[in-house]
XYZ file of C-alpha atoms in Angstrom:
441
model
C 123.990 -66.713 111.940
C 121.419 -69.164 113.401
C 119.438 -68.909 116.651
C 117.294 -71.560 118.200
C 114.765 -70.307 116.007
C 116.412 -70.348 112.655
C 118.200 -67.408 110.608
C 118.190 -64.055 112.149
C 116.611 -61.266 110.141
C 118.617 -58.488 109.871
C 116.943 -55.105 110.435
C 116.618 -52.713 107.624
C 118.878 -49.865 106.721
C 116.982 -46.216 106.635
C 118.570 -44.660 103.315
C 116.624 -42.343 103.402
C 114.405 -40.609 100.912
C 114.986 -41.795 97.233
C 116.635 -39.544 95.295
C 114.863 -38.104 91.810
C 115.005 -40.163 88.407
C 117.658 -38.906 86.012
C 115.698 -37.920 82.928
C 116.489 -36.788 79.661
C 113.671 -33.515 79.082
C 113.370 -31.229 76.026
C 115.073 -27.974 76.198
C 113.523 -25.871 73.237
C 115.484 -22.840 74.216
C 118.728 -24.035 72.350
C 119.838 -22.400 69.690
C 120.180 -24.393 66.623
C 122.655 -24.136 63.509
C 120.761 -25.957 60.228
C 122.926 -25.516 57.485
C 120.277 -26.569 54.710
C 118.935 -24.625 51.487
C 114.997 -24.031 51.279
C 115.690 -26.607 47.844
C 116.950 -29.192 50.358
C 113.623 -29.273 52.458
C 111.667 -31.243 49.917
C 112.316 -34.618 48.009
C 113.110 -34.203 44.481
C 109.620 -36.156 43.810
C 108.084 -34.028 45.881
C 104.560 -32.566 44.077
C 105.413 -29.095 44.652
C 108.180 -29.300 42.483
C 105.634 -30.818 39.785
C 103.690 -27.985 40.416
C 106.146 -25.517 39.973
C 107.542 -27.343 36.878
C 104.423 -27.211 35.105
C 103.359 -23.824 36.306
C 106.924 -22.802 34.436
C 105.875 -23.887 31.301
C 102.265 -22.315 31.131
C 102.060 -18.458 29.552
C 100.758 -16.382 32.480
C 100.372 -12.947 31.019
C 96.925 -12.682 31.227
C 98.172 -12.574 35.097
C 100.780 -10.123 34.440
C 98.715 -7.360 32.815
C 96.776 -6.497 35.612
C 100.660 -5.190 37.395
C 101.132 -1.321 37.751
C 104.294 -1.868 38.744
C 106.388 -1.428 35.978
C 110.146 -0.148 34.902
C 111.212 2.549 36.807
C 107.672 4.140 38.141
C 107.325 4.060 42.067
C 105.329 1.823 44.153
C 106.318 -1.663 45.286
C 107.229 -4.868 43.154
C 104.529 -7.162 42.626
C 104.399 -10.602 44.005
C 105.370 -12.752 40.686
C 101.848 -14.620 39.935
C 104.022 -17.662 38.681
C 104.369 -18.132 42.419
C 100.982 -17.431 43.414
C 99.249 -20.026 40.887
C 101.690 -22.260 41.906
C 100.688 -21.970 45.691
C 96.748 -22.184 44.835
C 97.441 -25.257 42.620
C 98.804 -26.811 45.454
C 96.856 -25.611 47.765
C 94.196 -27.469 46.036
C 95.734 -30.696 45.511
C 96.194 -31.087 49.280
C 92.110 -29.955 49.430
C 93.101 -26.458 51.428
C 90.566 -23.872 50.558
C 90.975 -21.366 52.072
C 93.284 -17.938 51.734
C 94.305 -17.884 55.895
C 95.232 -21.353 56.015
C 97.275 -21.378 53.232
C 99.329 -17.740 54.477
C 99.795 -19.944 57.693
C 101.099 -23.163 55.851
C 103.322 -20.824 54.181
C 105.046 -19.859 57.476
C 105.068 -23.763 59.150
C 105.005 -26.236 56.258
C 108.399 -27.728 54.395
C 106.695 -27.641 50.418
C 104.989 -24.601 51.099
C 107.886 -22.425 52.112
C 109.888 -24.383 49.337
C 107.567 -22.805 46.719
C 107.278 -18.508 48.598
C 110.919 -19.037 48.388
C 111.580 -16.642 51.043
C 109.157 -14.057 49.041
C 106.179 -13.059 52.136
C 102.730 -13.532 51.551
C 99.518 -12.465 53.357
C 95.730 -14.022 53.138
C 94.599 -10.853 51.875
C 96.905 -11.519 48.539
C 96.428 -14.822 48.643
C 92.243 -14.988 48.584
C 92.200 -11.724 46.232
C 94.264 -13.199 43.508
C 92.304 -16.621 43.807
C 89.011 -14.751 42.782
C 90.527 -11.910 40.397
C 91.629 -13.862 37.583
C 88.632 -15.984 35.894
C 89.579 -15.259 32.312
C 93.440 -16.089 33.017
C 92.057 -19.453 34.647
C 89.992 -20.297 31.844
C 92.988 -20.053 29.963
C 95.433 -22.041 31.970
C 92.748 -24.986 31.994
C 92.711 -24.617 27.637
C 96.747 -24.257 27.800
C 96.441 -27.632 29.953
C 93.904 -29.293 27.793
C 95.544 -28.160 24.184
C 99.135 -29.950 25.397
C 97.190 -33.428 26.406
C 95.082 -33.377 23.141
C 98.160 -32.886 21.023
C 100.218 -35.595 22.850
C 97.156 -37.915 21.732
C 96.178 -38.485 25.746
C 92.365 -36.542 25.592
C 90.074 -36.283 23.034
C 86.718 -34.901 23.492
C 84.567 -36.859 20.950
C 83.025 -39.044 23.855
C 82.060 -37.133 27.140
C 80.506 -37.257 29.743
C 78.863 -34.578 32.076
C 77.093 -33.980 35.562
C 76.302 -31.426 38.177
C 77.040 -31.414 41.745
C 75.417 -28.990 44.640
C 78.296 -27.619 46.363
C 77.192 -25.383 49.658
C 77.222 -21.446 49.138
C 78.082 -18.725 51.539
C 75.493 -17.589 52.203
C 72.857 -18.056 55.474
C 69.639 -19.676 55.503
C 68.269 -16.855 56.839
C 69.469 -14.348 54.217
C 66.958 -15.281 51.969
C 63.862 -12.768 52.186
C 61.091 -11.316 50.590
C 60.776 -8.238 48.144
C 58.972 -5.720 51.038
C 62.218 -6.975 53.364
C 64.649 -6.448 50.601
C 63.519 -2.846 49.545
C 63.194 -1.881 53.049
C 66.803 -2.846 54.042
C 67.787 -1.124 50.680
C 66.144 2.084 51.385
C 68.022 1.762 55.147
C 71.323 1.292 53.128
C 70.665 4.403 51.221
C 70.251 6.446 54.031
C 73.036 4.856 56.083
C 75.307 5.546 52.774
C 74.181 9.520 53.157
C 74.502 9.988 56.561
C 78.449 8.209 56.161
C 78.838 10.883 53.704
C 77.973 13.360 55.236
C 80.128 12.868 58.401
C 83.174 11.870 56.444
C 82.809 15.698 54.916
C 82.548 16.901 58.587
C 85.146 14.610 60.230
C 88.407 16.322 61.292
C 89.885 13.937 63.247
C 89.377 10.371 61.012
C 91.881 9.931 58.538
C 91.422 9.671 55.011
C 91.273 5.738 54.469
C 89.242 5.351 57.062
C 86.774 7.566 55.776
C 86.972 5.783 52.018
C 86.968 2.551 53.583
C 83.324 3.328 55.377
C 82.152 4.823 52.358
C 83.001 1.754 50.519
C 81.568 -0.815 53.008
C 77.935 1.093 53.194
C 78.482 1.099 49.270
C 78.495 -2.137 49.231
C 75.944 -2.863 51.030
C 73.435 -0.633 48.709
C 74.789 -2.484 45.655
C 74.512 -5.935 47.484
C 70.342 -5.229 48.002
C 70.184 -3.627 44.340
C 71.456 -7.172 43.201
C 69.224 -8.885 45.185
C 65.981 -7.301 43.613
C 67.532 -7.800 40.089
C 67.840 -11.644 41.382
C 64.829 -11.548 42.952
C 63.313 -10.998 39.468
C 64.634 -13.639 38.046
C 63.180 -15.861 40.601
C 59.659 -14.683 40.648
C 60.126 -15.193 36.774
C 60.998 -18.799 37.148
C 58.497 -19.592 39.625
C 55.606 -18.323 36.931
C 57.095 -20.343 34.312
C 56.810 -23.429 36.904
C 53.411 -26.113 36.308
C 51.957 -27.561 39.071
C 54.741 -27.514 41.803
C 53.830 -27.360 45.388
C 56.697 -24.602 45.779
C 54.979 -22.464 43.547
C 52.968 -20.562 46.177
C 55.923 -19.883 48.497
C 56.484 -16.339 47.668
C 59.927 -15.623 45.787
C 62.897 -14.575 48.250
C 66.750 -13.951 47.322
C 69.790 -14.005 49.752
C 70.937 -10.306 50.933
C 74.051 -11.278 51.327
C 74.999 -13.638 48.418
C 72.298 -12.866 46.255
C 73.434 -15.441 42.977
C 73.006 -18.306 45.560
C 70.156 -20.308 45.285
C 67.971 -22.940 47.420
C 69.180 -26.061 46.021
C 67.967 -29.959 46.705
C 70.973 -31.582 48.126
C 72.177 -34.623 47.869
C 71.659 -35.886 51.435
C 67.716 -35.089 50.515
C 67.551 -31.344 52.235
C 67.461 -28.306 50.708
C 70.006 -25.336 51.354
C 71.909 -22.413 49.222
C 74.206 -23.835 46.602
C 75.880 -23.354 43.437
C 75.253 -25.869 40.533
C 79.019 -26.893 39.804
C 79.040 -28.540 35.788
C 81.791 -30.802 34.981
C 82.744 -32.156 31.976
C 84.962 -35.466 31.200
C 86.961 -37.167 29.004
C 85.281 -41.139 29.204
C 88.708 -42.455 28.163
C 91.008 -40.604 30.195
C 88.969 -38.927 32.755
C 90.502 -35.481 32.541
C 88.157 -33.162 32.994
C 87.359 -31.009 29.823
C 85.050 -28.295 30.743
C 83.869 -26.464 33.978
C 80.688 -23.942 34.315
C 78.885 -23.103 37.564
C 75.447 -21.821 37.165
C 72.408 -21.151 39.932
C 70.429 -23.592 38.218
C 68.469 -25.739 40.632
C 67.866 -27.871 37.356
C 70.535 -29.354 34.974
C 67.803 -29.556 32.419
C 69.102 -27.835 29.767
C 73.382 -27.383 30.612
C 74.285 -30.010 28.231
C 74.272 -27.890 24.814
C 76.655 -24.646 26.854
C 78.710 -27.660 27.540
C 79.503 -28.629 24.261
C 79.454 -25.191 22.838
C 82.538 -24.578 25.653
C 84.726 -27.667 24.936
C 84.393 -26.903 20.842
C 85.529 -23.264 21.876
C 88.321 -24.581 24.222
C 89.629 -27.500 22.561
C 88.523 -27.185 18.643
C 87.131 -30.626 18.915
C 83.928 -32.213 18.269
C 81.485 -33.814 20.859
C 80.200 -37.117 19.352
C 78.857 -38.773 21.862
C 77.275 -36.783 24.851
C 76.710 -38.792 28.167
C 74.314 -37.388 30.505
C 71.713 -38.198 33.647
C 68.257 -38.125 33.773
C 67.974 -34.908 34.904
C 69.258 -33.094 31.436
C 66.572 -34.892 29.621
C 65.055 -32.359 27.455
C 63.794 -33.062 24.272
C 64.332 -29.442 22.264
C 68.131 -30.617 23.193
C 68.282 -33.965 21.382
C 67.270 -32.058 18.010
C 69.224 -29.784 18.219
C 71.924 -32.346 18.975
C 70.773 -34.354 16.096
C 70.833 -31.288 13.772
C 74.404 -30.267 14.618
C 77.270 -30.139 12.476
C 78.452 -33.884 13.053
C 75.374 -35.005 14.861
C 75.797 -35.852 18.427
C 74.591 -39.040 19.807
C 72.796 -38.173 23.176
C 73.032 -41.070 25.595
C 70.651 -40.451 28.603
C 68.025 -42.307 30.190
C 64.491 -42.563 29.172
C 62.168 -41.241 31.997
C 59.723 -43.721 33.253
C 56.175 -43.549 31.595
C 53.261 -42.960 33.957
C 51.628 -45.793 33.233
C 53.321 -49.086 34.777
C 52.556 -50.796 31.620
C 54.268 -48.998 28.886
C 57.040 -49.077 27.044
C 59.613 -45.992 27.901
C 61.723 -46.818 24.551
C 58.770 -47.226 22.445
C 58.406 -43.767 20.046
C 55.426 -41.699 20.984
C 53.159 -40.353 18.175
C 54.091 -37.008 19.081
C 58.178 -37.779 18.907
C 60.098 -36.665 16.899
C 62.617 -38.463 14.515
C 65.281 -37.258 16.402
C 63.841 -38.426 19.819
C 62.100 -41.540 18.488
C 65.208 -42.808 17.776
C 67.015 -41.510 20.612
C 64.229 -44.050 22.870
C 64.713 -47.218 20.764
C 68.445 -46.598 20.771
C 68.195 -46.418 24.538
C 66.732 -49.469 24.542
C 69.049 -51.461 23.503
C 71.747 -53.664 25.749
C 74.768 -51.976 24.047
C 73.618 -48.453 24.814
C 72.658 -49.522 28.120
C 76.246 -50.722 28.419
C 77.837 -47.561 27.624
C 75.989 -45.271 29.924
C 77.338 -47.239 32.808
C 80.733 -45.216 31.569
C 79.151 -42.052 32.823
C 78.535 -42.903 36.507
C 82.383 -45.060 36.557
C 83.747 -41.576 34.980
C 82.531 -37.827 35.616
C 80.865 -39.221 39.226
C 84.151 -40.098 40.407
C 85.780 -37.287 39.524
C 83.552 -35.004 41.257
C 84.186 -37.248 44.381
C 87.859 -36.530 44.359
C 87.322 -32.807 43.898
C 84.306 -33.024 46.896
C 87.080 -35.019 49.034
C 90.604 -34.604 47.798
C 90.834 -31.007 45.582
C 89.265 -28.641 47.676
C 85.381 -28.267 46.391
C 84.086 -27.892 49.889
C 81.556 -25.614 50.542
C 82.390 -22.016 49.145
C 84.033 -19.490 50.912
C 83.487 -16.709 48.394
C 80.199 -15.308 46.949
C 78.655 -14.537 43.472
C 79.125 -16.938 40.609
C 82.143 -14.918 39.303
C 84.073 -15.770 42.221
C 82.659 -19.199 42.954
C 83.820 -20.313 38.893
C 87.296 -19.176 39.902
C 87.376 -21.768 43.032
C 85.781 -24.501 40.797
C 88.367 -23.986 37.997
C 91.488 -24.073 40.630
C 89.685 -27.253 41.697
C 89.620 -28.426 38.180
C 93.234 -27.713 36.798
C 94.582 -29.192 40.523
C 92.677 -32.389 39.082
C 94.358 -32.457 36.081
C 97.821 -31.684 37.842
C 97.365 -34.836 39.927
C 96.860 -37.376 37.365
C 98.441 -35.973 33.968
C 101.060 -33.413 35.489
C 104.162 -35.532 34.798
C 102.613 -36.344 31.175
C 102.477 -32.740 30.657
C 105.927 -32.063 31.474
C 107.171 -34.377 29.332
C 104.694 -33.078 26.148
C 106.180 -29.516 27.226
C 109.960 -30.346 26.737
């Protein structure tokens, strides 16, 4: 319709308030039938089944000799340590470290429950058997290592080798002097006496919770009787020291981790850390040998080295490549005497004076390490110890990134050469695993 004014405008309709959107919400309250097997929840490519594979063909009964529960004798069955080294190894190759979050990936994560197989595990396993076996993991890393030599894809008669700080448990402010350490270990005594004393006189607390007291202020007396004995060994090394400005700081050792040492890091501070020695193969870049010493220095480290790999593998080191820092001359003629000689390839340190010529023989060199300088010298050996930066230095990135060689949970250098070598052999898994399957068949 039209009025004189044009179109008439219709009023509006009132509908009223708009009614809610229909939307589609989650509703985790239903129950849910999954008919799947725990072998269906992982791909058949899936690196937990490489793991588990190759644990299968390794001996473990260094692991099973430590079980008391045997035949018919009471107690409860032991959890089977194929599936335990399994569960570290991959642990490691997904860089967890530590014992709680791998119990909890064990409850919420597909591969993990794929390799428990319905068998329960608790941190308190988990982190005990990590640390309890350093023998059995030496062995599994030689196992490993004899199966890629013999298959032709390692040898060991060029190496190279270098040292990385890795952060230790212990505090900063753990570290004290001798009167603070015999003091706190005379305190500990007494504390240990009087815990005795009312564990004879308690009624009411049970048995284990007596022993487990007892234990803890043991502990605790043995923990500041270890750090005098390491505080000896420091005040040692400082008198042996020449003119540095460290000298004069009186000698102190950590009360709770007392193998830790202050350590130059590589960010340029200085903190407690473990000296973590790897080893490679320059052609492969499988890692060959593992050590972990307190060794602020790595002056020194690169004769043990050899010595392990010969004991491991049965081959010989022939060429030994090495940083500055294990520049020691008693070591180059000794390497030069050996039984093939081994050609040391390390830098020359810098002369003092700007003028002279680092590869030039001193009168006081000897033939050993005169030749060791002009050989040095040369393009072609300058060439080849590129290999040991492109090789060992980016293997101990991986570990430091990818493998689980974050700063260490655990303390004492037993312990800590247990994490380094599950870092280690998880290396190896990664890049060789399939290659050792195969060899294994």
């Amino acid at each position: 319709m039209e009025g004189d004014d044009g179109p008439m405008q219709r009023p509006p309709v009132d509908l009223g308030p708009a009614p809610p959107p229909r939307l589609r919400r989650p509703d985790r309250e239903q129950m849910l039938m999954r008919p799947c097997s725990l072998d269906e929840l992982i791909g058949d490519d899936h690196d937990a089944r490489l793991v588990w594979q190759l644990v299968e063909t390794w001996d473990l009964s260094r692991f099973l000799d430590t079980i008391r529960a045997r035949g018919e004798t009471p107690g409860r069955s032991a959890t089977d340590p194929k599936l335990l080294v399994a569960l570290w190894l991959y642990a490691a190759t997904q860089g967890v470290a530590g014992g709680r979050e791998l119990a909890r990936l064990c409850e919420s994560s597909d591969p993990y429950r794929w390799l428990c197989g319905m068998v329960p595990v608790n941190y308190h396993m988990l982190n005990d058997f990590r640390v309890a076996h350093g023998q059995a993991l030496q062995d599994l890393l030689t196992q490993m290592l004899a199966v890629l030599i013999r298959g032709g894809l390692v040898t060991v008669s060029r190496i190279a080798q270098d040292g990385t700080r890795v952060r230790a448990g212990a505090g900063a402010n753990s570290f004290k002097r001798r009167e603070t350490i015999e003091r706190a270990l005379q305190q500990a005594q007494a504390h240990l006496e009087i815990i005795q004393r009312q564990a004879d006189r308690a009624e009411d607390a049970t048995e284990r919770r007596r022993a487990a007291e007892t234990r803890a202020a043991q502990r605790k007396v043995d923990r500041m009787r270890q750090a005098l004995d390491e505080l000896a060994k420091v005040e040692q090394a400082k008198a042996q020291q020449k003119a540095k400005p460290s000298r004069s700081n009186p000698a102190r050792a950590s009360t709770t981790d007392p193998e830790s040492r202050y350590m130059r890091m590589p960010d340029g501070g200085s903190r407690p850390a473990y000296n973590v020695q790897l080893a490679v193969d320059t052609e492969s870049r499988a890692i060959v040998g593992v050590d972990v010493t307190n060794a602020g220095s790595d002056a020194g480290l690169a004769e043990p080295m050899r010595g392990q790999i010969a004991e491991r593998t049965g081959g010989v080191v022939q060429e030994h490549l090495v940083d500055g820092g294990y520049v020691k001359l008693e070591d180059l003629d000794r390497a030069a005497a050996s039984e093939p000689p081994v050609t040391m390839t390390m830098p020359v340190p810098r002369p003092r004076k700007k003028d002279a010529d680092p590869h030039r023989p001193k009168a006081t060199d000897s033939e050993a390490v005169a030749q060791w300088r002009r050989r040095m010298g040369t393009s072609e050996a300058k060439s080849g110890y590129k290999d040991r930066a492109a090789t060992v230095e980016t293997v101990n990135g991986e570990l430091k990134s990818e493998r689980g060689l974050t700063p260490f949970r655990v303390r004492g250098l037993p312990k800590v050469r247990c994490v380094a070598l599950w870092c280690a052999l998880a290396y190896n898994v990664m890049h060789f695993g399939w290659q050792m399957i195969g060899l294994a068949a």
